[in-house]
Coordinates of C-alpha atoms and ligand atoms in Angstrom, one line a residue:
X1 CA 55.9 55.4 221.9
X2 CA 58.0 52.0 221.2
X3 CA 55.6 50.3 223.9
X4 CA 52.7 51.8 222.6
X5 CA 53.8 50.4 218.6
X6 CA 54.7 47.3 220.3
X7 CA 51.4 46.5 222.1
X8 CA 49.2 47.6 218.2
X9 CA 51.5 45.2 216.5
X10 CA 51.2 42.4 219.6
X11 CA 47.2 43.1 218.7
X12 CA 47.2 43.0 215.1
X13 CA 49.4 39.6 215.4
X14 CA 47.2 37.7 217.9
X15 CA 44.1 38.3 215.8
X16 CA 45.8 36.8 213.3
X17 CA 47.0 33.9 216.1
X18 CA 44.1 33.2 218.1
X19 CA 43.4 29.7 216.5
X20 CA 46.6 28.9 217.9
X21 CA 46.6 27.3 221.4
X22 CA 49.5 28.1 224.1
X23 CA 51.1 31.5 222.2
X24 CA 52.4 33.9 224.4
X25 CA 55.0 36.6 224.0
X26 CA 57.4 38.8 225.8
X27 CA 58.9 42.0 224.4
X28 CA 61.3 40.4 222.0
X29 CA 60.3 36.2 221.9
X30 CA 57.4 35.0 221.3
X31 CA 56.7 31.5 222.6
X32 CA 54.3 28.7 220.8
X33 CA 53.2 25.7 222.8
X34 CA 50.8 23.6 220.0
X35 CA 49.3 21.3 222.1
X36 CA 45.7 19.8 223.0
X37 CA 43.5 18.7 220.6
X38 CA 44.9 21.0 217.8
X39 CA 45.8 19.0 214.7
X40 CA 49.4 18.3 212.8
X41 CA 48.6 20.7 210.5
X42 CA 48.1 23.5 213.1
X43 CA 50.7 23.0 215.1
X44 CA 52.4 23.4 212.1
X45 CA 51.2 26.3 211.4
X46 CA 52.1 27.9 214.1
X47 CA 55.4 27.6 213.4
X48 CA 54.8 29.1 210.2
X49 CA 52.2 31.2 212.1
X50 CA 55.1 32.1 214.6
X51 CA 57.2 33.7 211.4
X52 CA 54.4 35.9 210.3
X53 CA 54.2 36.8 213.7
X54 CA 57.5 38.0 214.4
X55 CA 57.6 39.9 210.7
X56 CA 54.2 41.7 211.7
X57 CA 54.8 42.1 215.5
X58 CA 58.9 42.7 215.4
X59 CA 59.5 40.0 217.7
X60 CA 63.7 38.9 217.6
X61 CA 63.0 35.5 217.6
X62 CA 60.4 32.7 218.6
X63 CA 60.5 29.6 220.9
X64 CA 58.3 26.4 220.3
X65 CA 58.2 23.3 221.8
X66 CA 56.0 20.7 221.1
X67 CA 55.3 16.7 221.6
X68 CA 54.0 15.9 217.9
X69 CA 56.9 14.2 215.8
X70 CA 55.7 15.9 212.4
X71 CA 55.8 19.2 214.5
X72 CA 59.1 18.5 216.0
X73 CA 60.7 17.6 212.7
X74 CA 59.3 20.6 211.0
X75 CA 61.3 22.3 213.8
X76 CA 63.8 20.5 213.3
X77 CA 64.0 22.0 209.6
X78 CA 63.8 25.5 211.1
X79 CA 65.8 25.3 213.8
X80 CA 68.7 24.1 211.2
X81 CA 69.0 20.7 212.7
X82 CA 69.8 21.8 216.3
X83 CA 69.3 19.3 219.0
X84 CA 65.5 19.4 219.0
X85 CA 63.2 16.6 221.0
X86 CA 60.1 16.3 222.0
X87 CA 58.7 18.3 225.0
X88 CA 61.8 20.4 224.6
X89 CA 61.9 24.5 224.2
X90 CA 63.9 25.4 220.6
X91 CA 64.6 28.7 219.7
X92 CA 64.1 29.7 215.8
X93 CA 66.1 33.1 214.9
X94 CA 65.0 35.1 211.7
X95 CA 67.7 34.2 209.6
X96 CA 66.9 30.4 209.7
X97 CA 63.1 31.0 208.6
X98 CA 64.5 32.8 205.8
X99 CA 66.8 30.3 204.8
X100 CA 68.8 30.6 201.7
X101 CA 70.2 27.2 201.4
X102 CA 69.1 26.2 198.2
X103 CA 70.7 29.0 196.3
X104 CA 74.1 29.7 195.6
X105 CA 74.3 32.8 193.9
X106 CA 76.2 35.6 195.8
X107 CA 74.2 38.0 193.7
X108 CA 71.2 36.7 195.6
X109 CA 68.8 39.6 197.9
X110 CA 68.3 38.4 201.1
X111 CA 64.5 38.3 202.0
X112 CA 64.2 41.2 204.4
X113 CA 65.8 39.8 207.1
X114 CA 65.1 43.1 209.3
X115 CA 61.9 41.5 209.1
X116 CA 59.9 44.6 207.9
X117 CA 58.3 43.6 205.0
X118 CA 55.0 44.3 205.8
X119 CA 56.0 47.9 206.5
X120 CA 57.8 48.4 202.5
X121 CA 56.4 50.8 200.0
X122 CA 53.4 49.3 198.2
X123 CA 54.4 49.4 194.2
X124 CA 51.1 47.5 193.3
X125 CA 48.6 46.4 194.8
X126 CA 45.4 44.0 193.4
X127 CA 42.6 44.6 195.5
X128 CA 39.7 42.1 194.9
X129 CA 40.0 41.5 191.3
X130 CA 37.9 39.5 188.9
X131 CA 38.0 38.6 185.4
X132 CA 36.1 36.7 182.8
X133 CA 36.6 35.9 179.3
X134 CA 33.4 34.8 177.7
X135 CA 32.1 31.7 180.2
X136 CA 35.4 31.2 181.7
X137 CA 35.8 32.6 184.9
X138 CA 39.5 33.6 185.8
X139 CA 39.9 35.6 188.5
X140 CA 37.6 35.9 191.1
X141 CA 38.5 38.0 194.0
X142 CA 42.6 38.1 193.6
X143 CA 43.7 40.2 195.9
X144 CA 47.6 40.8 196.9
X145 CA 50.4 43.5 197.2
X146 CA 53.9 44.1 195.8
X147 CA 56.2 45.8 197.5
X148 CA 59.7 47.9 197.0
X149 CA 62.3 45.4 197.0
X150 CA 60.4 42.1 196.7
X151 CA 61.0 39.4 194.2
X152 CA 58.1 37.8 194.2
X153 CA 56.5 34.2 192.3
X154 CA 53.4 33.8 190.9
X155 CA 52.4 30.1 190.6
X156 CA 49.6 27.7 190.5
X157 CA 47.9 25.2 188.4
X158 CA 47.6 25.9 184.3
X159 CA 45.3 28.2 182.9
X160 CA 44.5 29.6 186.7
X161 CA 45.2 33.1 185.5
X162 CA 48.7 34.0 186.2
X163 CA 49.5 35.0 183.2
X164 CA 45.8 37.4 183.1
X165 CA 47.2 38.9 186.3
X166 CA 50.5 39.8 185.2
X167 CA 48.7 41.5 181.7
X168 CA 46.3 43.6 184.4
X169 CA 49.1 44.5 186.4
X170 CA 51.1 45.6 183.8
X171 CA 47.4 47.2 182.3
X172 CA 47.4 45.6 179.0
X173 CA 43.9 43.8 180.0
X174 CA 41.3 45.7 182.3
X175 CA 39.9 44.0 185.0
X176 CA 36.2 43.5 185.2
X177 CA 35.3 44.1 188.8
X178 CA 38.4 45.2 191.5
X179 CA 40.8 47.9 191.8
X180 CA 44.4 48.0 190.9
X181 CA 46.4 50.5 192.6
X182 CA 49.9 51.7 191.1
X183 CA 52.0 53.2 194.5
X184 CA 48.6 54.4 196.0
X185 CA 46.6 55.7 192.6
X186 CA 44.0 53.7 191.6
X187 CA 44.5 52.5 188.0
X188 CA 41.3 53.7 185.5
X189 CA 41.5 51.3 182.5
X190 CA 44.5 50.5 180.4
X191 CA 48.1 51.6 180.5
X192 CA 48.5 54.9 178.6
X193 CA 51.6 57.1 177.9
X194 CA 50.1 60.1 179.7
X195 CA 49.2 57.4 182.3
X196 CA 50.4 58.7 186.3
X197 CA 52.3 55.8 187.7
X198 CA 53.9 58.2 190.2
X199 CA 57.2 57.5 189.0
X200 CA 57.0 54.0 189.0
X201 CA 58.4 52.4 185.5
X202 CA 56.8 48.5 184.6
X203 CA 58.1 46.0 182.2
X204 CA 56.8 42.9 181.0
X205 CA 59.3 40.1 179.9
X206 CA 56.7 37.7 177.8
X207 CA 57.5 34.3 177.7
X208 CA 58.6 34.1 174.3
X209 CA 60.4 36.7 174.6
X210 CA 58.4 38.2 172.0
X211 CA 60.8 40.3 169.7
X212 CA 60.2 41.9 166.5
X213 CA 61.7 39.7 164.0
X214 CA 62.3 42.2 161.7
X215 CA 64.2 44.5 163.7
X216 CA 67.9 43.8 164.8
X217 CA 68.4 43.5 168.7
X218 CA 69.5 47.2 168.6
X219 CA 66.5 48.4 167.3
X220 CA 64.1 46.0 169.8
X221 CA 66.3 46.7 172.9
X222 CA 66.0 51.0 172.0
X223 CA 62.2 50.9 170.7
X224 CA 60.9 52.7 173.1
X225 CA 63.2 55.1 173.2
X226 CA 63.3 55.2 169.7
X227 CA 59.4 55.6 170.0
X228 CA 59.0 57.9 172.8
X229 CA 62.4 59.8 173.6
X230 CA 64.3 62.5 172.1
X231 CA 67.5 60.8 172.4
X232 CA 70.3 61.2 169.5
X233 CA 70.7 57.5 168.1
X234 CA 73.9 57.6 169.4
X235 CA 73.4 58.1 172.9
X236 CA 70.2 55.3 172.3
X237 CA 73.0 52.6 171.0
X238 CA 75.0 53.4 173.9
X239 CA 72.4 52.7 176.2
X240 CA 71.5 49.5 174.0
X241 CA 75.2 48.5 174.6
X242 CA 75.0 49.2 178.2
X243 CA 72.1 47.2 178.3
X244 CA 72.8 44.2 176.9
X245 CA 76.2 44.4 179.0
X246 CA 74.3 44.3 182.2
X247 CA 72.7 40.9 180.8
X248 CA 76.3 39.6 179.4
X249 CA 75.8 40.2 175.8
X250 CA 78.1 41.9 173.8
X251 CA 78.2 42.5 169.7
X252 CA 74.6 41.1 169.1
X253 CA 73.2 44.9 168.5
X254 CA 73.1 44.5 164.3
X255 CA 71.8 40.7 164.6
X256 CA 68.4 39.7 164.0
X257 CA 66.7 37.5 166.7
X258 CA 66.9 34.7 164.3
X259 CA 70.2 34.8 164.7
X260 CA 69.9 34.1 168.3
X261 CA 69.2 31.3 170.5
X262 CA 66.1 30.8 172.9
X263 CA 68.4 31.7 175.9
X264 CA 69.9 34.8 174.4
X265 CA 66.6 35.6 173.1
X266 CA 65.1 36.2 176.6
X267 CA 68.4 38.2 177.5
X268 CA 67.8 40.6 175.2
X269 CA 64.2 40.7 175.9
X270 CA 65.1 41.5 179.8
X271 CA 68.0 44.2 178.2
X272 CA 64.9 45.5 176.5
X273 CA 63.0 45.5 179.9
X274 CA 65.6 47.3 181.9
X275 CA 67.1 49.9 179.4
X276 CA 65.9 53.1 180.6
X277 CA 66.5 56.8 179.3
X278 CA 68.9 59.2 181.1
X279 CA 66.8 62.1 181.9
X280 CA 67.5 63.8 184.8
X281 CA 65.2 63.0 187.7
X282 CA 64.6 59.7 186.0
X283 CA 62.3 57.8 188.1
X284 CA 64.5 55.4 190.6
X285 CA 62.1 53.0 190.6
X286 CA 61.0 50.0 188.5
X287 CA 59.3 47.0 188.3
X288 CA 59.5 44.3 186.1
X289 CA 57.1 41.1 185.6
X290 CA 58.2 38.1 184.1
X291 CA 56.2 35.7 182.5
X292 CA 57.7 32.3 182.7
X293 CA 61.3 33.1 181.8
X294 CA 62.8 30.0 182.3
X295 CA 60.0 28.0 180.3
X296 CA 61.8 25.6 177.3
X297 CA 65.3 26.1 178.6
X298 CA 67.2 22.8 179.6
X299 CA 68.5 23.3 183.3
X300 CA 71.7 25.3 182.8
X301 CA 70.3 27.4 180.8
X302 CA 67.2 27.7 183.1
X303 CA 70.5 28.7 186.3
X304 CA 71.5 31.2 184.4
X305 CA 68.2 33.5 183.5
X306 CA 67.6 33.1 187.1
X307 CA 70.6 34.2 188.2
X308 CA 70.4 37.2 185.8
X309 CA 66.6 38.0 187.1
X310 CA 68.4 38.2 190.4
X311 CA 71.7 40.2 189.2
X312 CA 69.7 42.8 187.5
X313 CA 68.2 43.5 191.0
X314 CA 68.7 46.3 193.1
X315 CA 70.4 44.2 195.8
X316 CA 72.4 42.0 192.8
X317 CA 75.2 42.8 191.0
X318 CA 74.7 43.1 187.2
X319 CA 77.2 40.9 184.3
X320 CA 79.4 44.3 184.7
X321 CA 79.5 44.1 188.7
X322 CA 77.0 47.1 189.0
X323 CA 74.7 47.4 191.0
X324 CA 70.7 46.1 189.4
X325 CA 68.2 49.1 188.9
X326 CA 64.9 46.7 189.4
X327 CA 63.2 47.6 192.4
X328 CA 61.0 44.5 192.8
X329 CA 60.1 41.6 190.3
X330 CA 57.4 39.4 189.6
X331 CA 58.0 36.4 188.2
X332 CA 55.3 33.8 186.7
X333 CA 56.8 30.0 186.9
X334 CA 55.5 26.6 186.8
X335 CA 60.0 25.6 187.0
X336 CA 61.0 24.1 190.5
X337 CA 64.0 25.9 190.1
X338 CA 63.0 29.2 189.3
X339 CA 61.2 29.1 192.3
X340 CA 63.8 28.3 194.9
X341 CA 66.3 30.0 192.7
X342 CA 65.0 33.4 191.6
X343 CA 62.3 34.5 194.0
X344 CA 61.8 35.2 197.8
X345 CA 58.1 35.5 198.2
X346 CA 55.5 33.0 196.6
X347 CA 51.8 33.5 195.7
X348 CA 49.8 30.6 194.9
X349 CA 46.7 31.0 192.9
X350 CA 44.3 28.9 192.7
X351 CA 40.5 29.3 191.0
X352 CA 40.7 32.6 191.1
X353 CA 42.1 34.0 194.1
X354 CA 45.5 33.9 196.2
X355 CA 45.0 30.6 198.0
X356 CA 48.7 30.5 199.9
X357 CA 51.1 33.1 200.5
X358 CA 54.7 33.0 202.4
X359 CA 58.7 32.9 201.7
X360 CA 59.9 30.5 199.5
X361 CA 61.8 28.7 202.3
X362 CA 58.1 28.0 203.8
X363 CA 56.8 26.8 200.3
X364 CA 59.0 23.2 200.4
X365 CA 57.2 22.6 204.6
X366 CA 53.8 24.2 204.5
X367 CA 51.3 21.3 205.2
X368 CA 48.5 23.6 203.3
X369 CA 47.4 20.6 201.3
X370 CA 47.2 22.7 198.3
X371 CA 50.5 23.9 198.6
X372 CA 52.0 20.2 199.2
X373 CA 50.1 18.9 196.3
X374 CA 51.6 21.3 193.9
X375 CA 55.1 21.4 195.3
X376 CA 55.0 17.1 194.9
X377 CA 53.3 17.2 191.8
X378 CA 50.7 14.5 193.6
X379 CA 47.8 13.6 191.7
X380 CA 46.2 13.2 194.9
X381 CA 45.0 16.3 196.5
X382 CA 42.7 18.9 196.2
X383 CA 43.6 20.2 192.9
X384 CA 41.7 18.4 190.4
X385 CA 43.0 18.0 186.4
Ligands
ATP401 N1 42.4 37.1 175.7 C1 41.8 35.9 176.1 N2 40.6 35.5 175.5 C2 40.0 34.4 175.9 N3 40.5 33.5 176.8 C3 41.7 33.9 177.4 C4 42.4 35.1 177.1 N4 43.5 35.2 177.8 C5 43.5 34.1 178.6 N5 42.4 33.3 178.4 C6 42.1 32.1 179.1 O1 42.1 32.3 180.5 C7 42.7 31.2 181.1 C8 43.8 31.6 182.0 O2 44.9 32.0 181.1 P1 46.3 32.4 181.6 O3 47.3 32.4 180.5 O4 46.2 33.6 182.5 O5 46.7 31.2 182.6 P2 48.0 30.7 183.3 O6 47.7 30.4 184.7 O7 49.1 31.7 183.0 O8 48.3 29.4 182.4 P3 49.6 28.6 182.1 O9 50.2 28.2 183.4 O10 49.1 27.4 181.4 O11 50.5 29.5 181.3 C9 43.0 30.2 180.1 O12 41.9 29.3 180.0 C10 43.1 31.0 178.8 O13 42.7 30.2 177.7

């Protein structure tokens, strides 16, 4: 029953809670009083702790009040700048933790506001993963999930891995120790044609874009269905024309991509990504990773790859006004922008592992010193160079 639903989520929420002091809930608010000896830094989190909350437990909205003036002013920031004191109850709805302020783009797909998330198909899913290269120890217990419909960032210091993880997700490098599941079934070594990614389609975007220079941009947005489809050419170069449409480009096909620039040269590597054949019961789903898109583009440039990751989105709207065909995105960034711009969810690795995860909109307050280090480029902190 509802109640019964209610009561396993109310469970599963305050074992996630229980460092918290004062949280109590009724059937739609939950209420968070940080107070006692708990630090700044906890009372923030349960703020942030309050948001998890109410996407894991369904709450409609939360209520804090608290007498710390960080606290406060980190409500302040949630609340949208409503009349918030001291001592004093404020109410925080869902739309506000979710905030989009920062990004302009109509095209942009809200981050869940229905607030179920958690409850979202799993596309993939790295469960404990480690990886080595000689002496150098990447990955050491990664572990995180993507689901239908997110656009998610990878970040984290240089040389941390993000780029390994996106190659094992995509199952061009094997992991050494850990699983990684593809909607459910458990990957067994490298990507293969005959490989059964239960209808799931993945495409890498690498950061340079990595075309074949000798081909036009015809031939390197069709390859693979020049490669692996029984297509007429014909009906290939229409679906190359489609393509590069749905990115804005138009009467490139017979150049070569030294005839391009570096910001046309990652939209035709994303046309390339997204083109898909048209064979009936065609898989409806598809994910596409992107490692650093944005990286060497001045800032407009920069704007306007982000704004195409999002457009090419199921819940965007393509150069053409269609609808996008991606289900869910990863994208790997070190750019400011990209972040606030182009995804919804963050991961933050770190040594190895996912250190910090939560909406973008919680990436510019958390007070997870790692988090704040990064996101203030401090030299102070504990990420050491
Ligand atoms: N095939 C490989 N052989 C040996 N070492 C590798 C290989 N691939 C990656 N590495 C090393 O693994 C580490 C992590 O590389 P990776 O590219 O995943 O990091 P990153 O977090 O994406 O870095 P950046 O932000 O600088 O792009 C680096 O030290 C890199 O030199």
């Amino acid at each position: 029953t509802e109640k019964e639903i209610f009561e396993k989520r109310g469970r599963e929420f305050f074992q996630g809670v229980m460092s918290f002091v004062g949280v109590f809930c009724t059937m739609n608010t939950m209420f968070a009083v940080p107070r006692g000896s708990v630090g700044v830094a906890t009372a923030v989190s349960t703020i942030s702790g309050s948001s998890f909350g109410r996407r894991r437990a369904g709450f409609g909205h939360c209520r804090v009040r608290c007498e710390m003036e960080r606290v406060v002013a980190e409500a302040a920031t949630r609340s949208s700048g409503g009349n918030v004191e001291p001592g004093k109850w404020i109410e925080i709805q869902s739309t506000q933790l979710h905030s989009s302020e920062n990004v302009g783009d109509a095209a942009r797909p809200s981050f869940n506001p229905a607030g179920d998330e958690d409850d979202a198909e799993v596309l993939i899913e790295c469960r404990n993963v480690y990886k080595s290269f000689g002496e150098k120890h990447i990955l050491q217990g990664a572990s995180f999930k993507i689901r239908d419909g997110e656009a998610v960032g990878i970040i984290g210091p240089s040389g941390t891995g993000k780029s390994t993880v996106l190659r094992i997700m995509a199952g061009l490098l094997a992991p050494d120790k850990g699983e990684v599941y593809i909607r459910g079934i458990k990957r067994e070594g490298l990507a293969s044609d005959d490989e059964d990614l239960g209808g799931l389609r993945i495409g890498l975007v690498f950061q340079s874009a990595a075309l074949f220079d000798s081909l036009t941009v015809r031939e390197n947005v069709g390859f693979m269905l020049y490669e692996h489809s029984n297509l007429s050419d014909e009906r290939i170069a229409e679906l190359v024309r489609e393509s590069l449409a749905a990115v804005g480009l138009k009467d490139v096909e017979e150049r070569l991509p030294s005839e391009l620039s570096g910001g046309m040269k990652k939209r035709v590597a994303l046309a390339r990504a997204i083109i898909s054949d048209d064979k009936p019961g065609h898989s409806e789903q598809e994910l596409v990773m992107y490692d650093e898109p944005t990286a060497g583009l001045d800032p407009i440039a920069s704007t306007v790859v982000e704004d195409l990751i999002r457009s090419v989105h199921r819940n965007g709207r393509d150069a053409q006004g269609k609808p996008g065909t991606i289900s869910s995105y990863v994208v790997v960034t070190h750019q400011h922008s990209t972040i606030r711009r182009a995804v919804d969810r963050i991961l933050f690795l770190h040594e190895g592992k996912v250190v910090w995860e939560g909406p973008t909109a919680e990436f510019d307050t958390s007070m997870e010193p790692i988090v704040r280090q990064f996101a203030d480029g401090s030299l102070l902190g504990p990420i050491r160079y």
